[in-house]
Coordinates of C-alpha atoms and ligand atoms in Angstrom, one line a residue:
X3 CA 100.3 -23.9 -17.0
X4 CA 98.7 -27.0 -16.8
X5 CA 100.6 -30.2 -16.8
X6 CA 98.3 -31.7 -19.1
X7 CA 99.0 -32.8 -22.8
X8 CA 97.1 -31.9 -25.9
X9 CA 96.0 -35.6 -26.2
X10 CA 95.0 -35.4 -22.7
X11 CA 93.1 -32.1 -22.8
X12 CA 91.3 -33.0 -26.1
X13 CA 89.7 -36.5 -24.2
X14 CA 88.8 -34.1 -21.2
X15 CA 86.8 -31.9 -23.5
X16 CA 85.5 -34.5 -25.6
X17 CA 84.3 -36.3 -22.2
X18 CA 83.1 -33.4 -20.1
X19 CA 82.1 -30.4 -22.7
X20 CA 79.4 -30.7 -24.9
X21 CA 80.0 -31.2 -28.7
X22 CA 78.4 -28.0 -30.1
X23 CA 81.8 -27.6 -31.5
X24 CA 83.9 -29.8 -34.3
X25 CA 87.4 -27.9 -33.5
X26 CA 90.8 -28.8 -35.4
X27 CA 93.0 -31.0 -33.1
X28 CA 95.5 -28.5 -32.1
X29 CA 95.2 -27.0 -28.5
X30 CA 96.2 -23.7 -27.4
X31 CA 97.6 -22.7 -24.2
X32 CA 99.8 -19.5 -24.7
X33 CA 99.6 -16.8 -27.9
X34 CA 101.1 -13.3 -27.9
X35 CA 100.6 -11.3 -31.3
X36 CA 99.7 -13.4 -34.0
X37 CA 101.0 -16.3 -32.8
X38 CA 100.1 -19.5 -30.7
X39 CA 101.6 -22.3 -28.9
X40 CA 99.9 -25.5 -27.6
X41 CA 101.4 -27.4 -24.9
X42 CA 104.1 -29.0 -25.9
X43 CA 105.6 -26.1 -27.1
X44 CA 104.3 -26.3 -31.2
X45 CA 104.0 -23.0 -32.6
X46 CA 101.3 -22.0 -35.0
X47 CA 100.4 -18.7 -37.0
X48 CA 97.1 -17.8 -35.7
X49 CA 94.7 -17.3 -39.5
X50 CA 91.7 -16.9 -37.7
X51 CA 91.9 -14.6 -34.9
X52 CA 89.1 -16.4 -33.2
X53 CA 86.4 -14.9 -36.1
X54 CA 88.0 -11.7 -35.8
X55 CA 87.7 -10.9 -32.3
X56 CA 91.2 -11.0 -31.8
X57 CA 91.9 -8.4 -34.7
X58 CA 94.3 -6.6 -32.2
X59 CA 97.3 -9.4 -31.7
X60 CA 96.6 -11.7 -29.1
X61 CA 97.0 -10.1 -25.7
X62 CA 98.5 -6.6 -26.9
X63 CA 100.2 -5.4 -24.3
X64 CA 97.9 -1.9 -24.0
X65 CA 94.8 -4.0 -24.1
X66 CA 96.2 -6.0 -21.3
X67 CA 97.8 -3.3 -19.0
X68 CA 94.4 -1.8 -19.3
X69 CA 92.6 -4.7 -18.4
X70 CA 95.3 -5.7 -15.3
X71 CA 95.2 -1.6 -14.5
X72 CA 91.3 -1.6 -14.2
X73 CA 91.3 -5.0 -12.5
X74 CA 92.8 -3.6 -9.6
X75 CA 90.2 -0.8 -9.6
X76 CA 86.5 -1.6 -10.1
X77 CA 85.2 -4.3 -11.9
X78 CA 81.1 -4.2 -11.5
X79 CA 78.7 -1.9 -10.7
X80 CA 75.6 -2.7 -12.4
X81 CA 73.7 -0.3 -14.2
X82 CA 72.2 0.7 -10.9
X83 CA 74.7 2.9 -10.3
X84 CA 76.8 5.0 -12.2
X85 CA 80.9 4.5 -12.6
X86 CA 83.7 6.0 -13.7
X87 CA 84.5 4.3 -17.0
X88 CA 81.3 3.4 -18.8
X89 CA 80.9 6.9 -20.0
X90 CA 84.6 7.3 -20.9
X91 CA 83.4 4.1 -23.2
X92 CA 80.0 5.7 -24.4
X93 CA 82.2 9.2 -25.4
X94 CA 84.4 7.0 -27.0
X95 CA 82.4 4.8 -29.7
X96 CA 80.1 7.4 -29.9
X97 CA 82.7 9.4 -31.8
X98 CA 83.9 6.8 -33.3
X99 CA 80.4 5.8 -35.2
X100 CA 79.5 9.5 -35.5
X101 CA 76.3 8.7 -33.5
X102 CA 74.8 10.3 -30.5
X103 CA 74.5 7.0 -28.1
X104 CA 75.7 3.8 -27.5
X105 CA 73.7 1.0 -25.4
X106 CA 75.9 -1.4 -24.4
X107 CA 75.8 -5.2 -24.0
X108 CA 78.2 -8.1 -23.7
X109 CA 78.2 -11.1 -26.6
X110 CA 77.3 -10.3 -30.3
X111 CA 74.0 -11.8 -30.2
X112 CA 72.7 -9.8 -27.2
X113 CA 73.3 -6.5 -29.1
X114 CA 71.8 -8.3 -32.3
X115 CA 68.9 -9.1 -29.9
X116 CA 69.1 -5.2 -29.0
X117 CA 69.1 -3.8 -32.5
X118 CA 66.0 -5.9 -33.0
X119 CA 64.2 -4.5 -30.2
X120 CA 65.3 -0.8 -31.2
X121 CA 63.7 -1.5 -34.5
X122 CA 60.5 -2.5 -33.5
X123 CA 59.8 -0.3 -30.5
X124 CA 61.0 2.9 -32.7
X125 CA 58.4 1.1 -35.2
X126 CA 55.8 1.2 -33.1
X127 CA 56.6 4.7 -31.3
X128 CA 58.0 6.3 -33.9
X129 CA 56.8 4.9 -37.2
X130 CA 53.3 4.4 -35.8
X131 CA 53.3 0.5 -36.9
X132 CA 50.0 -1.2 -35.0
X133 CA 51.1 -3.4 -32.2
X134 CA 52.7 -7.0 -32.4
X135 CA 52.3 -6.1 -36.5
X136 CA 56.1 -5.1 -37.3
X137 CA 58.5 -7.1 -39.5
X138 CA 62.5 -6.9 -40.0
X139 CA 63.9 -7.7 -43.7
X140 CA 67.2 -10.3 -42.8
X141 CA 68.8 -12.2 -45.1
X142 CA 69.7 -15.6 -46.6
X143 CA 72.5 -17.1 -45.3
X144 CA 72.8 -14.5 -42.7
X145 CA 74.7 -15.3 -39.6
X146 CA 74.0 -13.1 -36.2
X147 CA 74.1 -15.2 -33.4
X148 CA 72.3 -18.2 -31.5
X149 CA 69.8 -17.0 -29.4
X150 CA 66.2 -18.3 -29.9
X151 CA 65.1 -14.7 -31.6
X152 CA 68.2 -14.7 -33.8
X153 CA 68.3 -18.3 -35.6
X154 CA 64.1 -17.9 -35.9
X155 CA 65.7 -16.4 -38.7
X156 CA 68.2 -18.1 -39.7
X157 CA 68.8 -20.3 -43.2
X158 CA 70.7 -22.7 -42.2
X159 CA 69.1 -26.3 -41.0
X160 CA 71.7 -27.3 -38.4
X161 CA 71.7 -23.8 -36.3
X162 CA 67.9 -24.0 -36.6
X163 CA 66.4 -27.4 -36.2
X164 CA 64.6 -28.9 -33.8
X165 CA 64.6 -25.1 -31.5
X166 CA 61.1 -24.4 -32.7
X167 CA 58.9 -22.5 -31.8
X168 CA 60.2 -19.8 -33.6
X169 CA 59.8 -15.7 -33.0
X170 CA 57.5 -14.7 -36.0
X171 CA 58.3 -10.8 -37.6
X172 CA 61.0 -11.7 -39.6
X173 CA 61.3 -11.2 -43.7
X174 CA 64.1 -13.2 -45.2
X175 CA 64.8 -12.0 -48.8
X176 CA 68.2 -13.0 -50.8
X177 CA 71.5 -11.1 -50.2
X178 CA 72.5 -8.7 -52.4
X179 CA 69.4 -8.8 -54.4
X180 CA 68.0 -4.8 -54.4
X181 CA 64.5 -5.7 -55.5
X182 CA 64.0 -8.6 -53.3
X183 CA 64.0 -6.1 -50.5
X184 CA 61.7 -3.7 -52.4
X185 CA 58.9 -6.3 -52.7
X186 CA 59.3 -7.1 -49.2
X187 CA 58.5 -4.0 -47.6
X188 CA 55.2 -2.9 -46.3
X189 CA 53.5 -0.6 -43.8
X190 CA 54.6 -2.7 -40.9
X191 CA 58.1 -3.1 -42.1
X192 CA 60.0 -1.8 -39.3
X193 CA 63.9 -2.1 -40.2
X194 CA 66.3 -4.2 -42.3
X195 CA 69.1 -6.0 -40.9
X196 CA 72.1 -6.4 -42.6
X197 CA 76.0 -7.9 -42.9
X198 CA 78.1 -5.6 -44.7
X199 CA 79.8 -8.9 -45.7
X200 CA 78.3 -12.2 -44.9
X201 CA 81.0 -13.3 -43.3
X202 CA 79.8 -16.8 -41.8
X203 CA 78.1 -17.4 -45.2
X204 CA 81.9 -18.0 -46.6
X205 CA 82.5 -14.2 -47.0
X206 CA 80.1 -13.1 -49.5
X207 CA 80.9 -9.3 -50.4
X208 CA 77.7 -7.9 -52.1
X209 CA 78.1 -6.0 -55.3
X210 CA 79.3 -2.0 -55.1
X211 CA 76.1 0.2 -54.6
X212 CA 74.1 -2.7 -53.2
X213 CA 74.8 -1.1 -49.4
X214 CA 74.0 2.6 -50.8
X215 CA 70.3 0.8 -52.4
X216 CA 69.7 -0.3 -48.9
X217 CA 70.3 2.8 -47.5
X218 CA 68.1 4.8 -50.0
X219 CA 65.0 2.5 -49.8
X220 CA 65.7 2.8 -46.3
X221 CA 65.1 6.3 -46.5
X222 CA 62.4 6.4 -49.3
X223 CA 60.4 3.7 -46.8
X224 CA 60.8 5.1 -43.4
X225 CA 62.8 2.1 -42.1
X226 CA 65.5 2.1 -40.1
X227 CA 68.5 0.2 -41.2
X228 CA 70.9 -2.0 -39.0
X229 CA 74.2 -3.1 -40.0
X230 CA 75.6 -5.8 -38.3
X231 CA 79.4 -5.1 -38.2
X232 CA 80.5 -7.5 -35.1
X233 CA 82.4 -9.7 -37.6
X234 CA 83.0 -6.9 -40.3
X235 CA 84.0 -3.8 -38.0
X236 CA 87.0 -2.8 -36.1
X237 CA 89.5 -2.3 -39.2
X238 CA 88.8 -5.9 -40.3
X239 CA 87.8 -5.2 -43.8
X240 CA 90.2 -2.6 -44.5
X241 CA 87.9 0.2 -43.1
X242 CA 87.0 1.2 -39.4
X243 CA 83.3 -0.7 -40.1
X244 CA 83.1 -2.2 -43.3
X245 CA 79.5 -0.3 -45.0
X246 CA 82.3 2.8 -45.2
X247 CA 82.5 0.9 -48.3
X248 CA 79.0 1.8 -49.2
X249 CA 79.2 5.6 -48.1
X250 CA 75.9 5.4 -46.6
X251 CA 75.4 6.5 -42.7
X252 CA 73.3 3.8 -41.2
X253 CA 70.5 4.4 -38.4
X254 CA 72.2 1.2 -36.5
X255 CA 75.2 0.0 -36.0
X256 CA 75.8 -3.7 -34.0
X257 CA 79.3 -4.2 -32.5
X258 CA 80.8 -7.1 -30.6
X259 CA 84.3 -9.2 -31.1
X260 CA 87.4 -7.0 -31.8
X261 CA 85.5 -4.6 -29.6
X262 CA 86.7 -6.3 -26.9
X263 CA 90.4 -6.7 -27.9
X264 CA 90.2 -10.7 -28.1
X265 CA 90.0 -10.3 -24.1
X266 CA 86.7 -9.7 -22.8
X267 CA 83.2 -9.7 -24.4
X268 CA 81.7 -6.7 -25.1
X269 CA 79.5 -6.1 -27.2
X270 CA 77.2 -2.3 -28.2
X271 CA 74.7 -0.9 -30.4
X272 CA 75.2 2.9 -31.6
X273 CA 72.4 5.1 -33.0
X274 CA 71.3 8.8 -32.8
X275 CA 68.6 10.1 -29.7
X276 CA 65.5 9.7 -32.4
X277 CA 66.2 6.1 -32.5
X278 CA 68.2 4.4 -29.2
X279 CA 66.0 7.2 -27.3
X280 CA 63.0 5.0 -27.1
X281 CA 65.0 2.6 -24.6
X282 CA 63.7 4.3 -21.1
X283 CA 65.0 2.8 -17.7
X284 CA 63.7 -0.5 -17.1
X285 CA 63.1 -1.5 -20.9
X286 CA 66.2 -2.7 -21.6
X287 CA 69.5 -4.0 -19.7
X288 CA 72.1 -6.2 -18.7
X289 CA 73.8 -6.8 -15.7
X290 CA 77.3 -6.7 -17.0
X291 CA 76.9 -4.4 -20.3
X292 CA 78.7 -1.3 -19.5
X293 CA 81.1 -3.0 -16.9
X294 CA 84.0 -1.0 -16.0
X295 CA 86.4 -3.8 -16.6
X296 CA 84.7 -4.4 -20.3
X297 CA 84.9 -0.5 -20.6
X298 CA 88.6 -0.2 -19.9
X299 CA 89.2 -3.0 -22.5
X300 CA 87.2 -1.7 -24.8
X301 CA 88.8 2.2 -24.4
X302 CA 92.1 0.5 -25.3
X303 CA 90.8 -2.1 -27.8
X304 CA 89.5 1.0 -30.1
X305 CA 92.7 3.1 -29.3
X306 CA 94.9 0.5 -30.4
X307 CA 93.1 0.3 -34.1
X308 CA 93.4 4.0 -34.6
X309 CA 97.1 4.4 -32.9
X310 CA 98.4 1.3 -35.6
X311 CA 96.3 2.7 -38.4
X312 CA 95.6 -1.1 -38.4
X313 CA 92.1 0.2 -41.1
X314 CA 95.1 1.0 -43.2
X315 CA 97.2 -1.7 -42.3
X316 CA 94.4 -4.3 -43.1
X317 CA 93.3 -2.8 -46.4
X318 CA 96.9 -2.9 -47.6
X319 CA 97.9 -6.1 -46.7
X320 CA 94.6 -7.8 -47.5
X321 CA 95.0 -6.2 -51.4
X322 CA 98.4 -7.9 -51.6
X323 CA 97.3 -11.7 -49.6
X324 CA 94.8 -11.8 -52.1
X325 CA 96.7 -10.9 -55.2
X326 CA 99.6 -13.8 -53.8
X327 CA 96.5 -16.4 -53.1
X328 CA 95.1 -15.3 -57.1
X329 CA 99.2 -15.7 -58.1
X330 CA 99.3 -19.2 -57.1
X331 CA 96.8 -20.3 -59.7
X332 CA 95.4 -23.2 -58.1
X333 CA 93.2 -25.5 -59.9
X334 CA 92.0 -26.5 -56.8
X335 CA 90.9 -22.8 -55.7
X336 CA 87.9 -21.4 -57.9
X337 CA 87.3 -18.1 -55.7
X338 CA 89.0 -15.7 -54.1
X339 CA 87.2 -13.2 -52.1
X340 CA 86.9 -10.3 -49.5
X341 CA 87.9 -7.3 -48.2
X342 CA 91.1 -6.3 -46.2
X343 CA 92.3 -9.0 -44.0
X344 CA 88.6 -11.1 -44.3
X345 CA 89.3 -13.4 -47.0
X346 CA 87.3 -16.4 -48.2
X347 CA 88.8 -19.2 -50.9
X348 CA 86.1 -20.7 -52.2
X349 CA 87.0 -24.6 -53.8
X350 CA 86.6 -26.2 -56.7
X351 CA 83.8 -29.2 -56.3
X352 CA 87.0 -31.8 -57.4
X353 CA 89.4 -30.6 -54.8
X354 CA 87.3 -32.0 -51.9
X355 CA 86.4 -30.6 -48.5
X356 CA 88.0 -27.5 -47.1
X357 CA 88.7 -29.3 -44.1
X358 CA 91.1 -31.8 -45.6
X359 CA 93.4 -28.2 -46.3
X360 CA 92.4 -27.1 -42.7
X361 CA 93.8 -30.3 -40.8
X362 CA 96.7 -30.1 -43.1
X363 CA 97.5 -25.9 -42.9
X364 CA 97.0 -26.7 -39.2
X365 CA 100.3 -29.6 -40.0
X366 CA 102.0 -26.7 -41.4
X367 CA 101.9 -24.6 -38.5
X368 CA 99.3 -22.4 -40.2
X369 CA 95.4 -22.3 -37.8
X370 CA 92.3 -21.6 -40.0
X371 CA 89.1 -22.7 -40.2
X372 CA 86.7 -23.9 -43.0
X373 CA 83.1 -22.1 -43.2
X374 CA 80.5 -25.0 -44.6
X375 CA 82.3 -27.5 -46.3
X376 CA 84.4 -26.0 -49.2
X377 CA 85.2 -22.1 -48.1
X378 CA 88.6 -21.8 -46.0
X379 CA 89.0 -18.3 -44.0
X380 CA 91.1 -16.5 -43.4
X381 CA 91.5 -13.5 -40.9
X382 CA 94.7 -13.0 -39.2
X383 CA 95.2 -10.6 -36.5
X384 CA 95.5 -7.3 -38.3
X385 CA 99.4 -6.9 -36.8
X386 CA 100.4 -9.5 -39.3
X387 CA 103.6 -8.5 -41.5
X388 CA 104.2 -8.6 -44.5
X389 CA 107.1 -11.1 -44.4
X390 CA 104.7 -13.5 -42.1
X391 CA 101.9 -13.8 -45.0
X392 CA 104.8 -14.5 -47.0
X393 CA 105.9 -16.9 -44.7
X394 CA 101.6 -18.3 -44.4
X395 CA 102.3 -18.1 -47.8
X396 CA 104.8 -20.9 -48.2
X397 CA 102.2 -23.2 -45.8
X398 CA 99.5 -22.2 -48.4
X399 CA 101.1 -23.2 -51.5
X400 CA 102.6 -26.4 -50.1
X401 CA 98.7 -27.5 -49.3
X402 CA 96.5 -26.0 -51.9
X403 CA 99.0 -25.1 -54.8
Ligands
PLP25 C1 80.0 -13.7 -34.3 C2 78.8 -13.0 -34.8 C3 77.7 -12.7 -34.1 C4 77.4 -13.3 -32.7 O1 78.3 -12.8 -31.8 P1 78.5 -13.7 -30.4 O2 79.5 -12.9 -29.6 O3 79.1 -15.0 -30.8 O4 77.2 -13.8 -29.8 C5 76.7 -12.0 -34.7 N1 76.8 -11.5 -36.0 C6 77.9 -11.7 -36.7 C7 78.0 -11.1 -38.1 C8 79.0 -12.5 -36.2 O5 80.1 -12.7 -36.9

């Protein structure tokens, strides 16, 4: 522990760490479950679960003995040479998404980056697309990741300007919006990539049957589509990946977050042979993905959703947060939205900036964060109780009742 107080800590940052962050003043130097502590020993109810990558409980004790048990092991290979984990992993997910491969990778964007290089070389090997020609349908709004390739496509100004040049291939059409995506496509199109929920957007859930058109014009085209679940999967939305809500079976599926049980990044892409087998050695890789540590974690990270039934769980206890934020009948709330345990409120344009209710939840003991300036989140760890959303509850209706 560090003998250091929040005050303290907070200057330090602000001095030494570059400001590509605005976070709420509270600092955080223990949690366990759903809750954390900073250091002088405030406690706070964790609403965010560090955009759902913690969707486990902080530190659950499996995901930790596995991590501790594999630490004492192996920790790195490198691809260049096999270990004893990394398949274990593979086996694992691969069941799990009912596909025949997984390639794995480390943060969300780098699989992101990965499902984007599927799609075009299966373009151009598979589909027959000429070369340099192919295009990806994204989306407005759409949030998946920071990387130069990944915000060349991005609609929002401040993750975008100023990091021109751009990657060119990209079509962006509006969400939810079937026909937009239909006058998109041509012979080049290559693949569509998608959130099941916009989830940085201020979770934007698209109407029933709009994942199911994807999936069929997907089909009727020749075009592979991606689903980017890295905020969406892992039991958040009330389902193991959230385009189960669509019934479709999608040619790519992008992981990351909860993956790695709020404890390690790892991040994968799962597809059948006909699509992730155009990766041959060399064309593709990262020095950590498939790291035996990262493995372990993961192993246990998965096991944990499926032993807690914490799809169940989420779905459950999501239906009944919403229905006690709708109860409250806030004039200051105009929207309530979401899926399992991924909820947005969207504001009314009089009650002022979400992060006015943010700095004073946080007051109450209660850590969330706003997404643009008038949507509060919130995502607990998916081991929440019943009685402690009743008891976020009491924080909630003190602040925005
Ligand atoms: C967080 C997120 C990413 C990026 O993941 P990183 O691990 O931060 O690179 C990509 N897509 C979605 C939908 C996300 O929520």
């Amino acid at each position: 522990m560090t003998n250091l107080n929040s005050e303290q800590l907070m200057e330090m940052e602000h001095k030494y760490g570059a400001h590509n962050y605005h976070p709420l003043e509270v600092v955080i130097s223990k949690a366990e479950g759903i809750w954390v502590e900073d250091p002088e020993g405030n406690k706070y109810m964790d609403m965010l679960s560090a955009y759902s990558a913690v969707n486990q409980g902080h530190r659950h004790p499996a995901i930790i003995k596995a991590l501790k048990n594999q630490a004492d092991e192996l920790t790195l290979t490198s691809r260049a040479f096999f270990n004893d984990k990394w398949p274990l992993f593979a086996k694992k997910l691969a069941e799990l998404t009912e596909k025949d491969m997984i390639l794995p990778m480390n943060t969300g964007a780098e699989a992101v980056e990965t499902a984007i290089k599927t799609m075009r070389k299966w373009g151009y090997l598979k589909k027959g697309i000429e070369k340099n020609k192919a295009e990806i349908i994204v989306f407005e709004e759409n949030f998946h990741g920071r990387t130069t390739t990944v915000i060349s496509f991005s609609t929002d100004p401040v993750a975008k300007d100023d990091y021109g040049p751009f990657t060119p291939g990209f079509k962006i059409v509006p969400y939810n919006d079937l026909e937009a995506v239909k006058n998109a496509i041509n012979e080049n199109t290559a693949g569509i990539l998608v959130e099941p929920i916009q989830g940085e957007a201020g979770v934007v859930v698209p109407d029933d049957g709009y994942l199911k058109g994807l999936s069929d014009i997907s089909k009727e085209n020749n075009i592979l589509l991606a689903v980017d679940e890295i905020q969406t999967g892992f039991a958040r939305t009330g389902k193991m990946f959230a385009f189960m809500y669509g019934n479709i079976d999608p040619d790519i599926i992008i992981m990351g977050k909860a993956l790695g049980g709020g404890v390690f990044p790892v991040s994968a892409v799962a597809a059948n042979n006909d699509i992730l087998g155009v990766f041959k050695p060399g064309s593709h890789g990262s020095t950590f993905g498939g790291n035996p540590l990262g493995c372990a974690v993961a192993i246990a990270s998965i096991e944990v959703l499926l032993d807690e039934n914490l799809a169940a769980k989420s779905f459950e206890l999501g239906k009944y947060f919403r229905e006690q934020l709708l109860a409250m009948n806030s004039d200051k709330i105009d929207i309530v939205r979401g899926k399992g345990l991924l909820i947005g409120i969207v504001l009314n344009e009089s009650a002022g900036k979400a992060r006015i209710y943010t700095t004073k939840l946080k007051e109450k003991g209660l850590l969330c964060k706003e997404t643009h300036d008038w949507i509060i989140r919130f995502a607990p760890p998916l081991v929440i109780t019943k009685e402690e959303i009743d008891q976020a509850m009491e924080s909630i209706r003190e602040v925005l009742g």
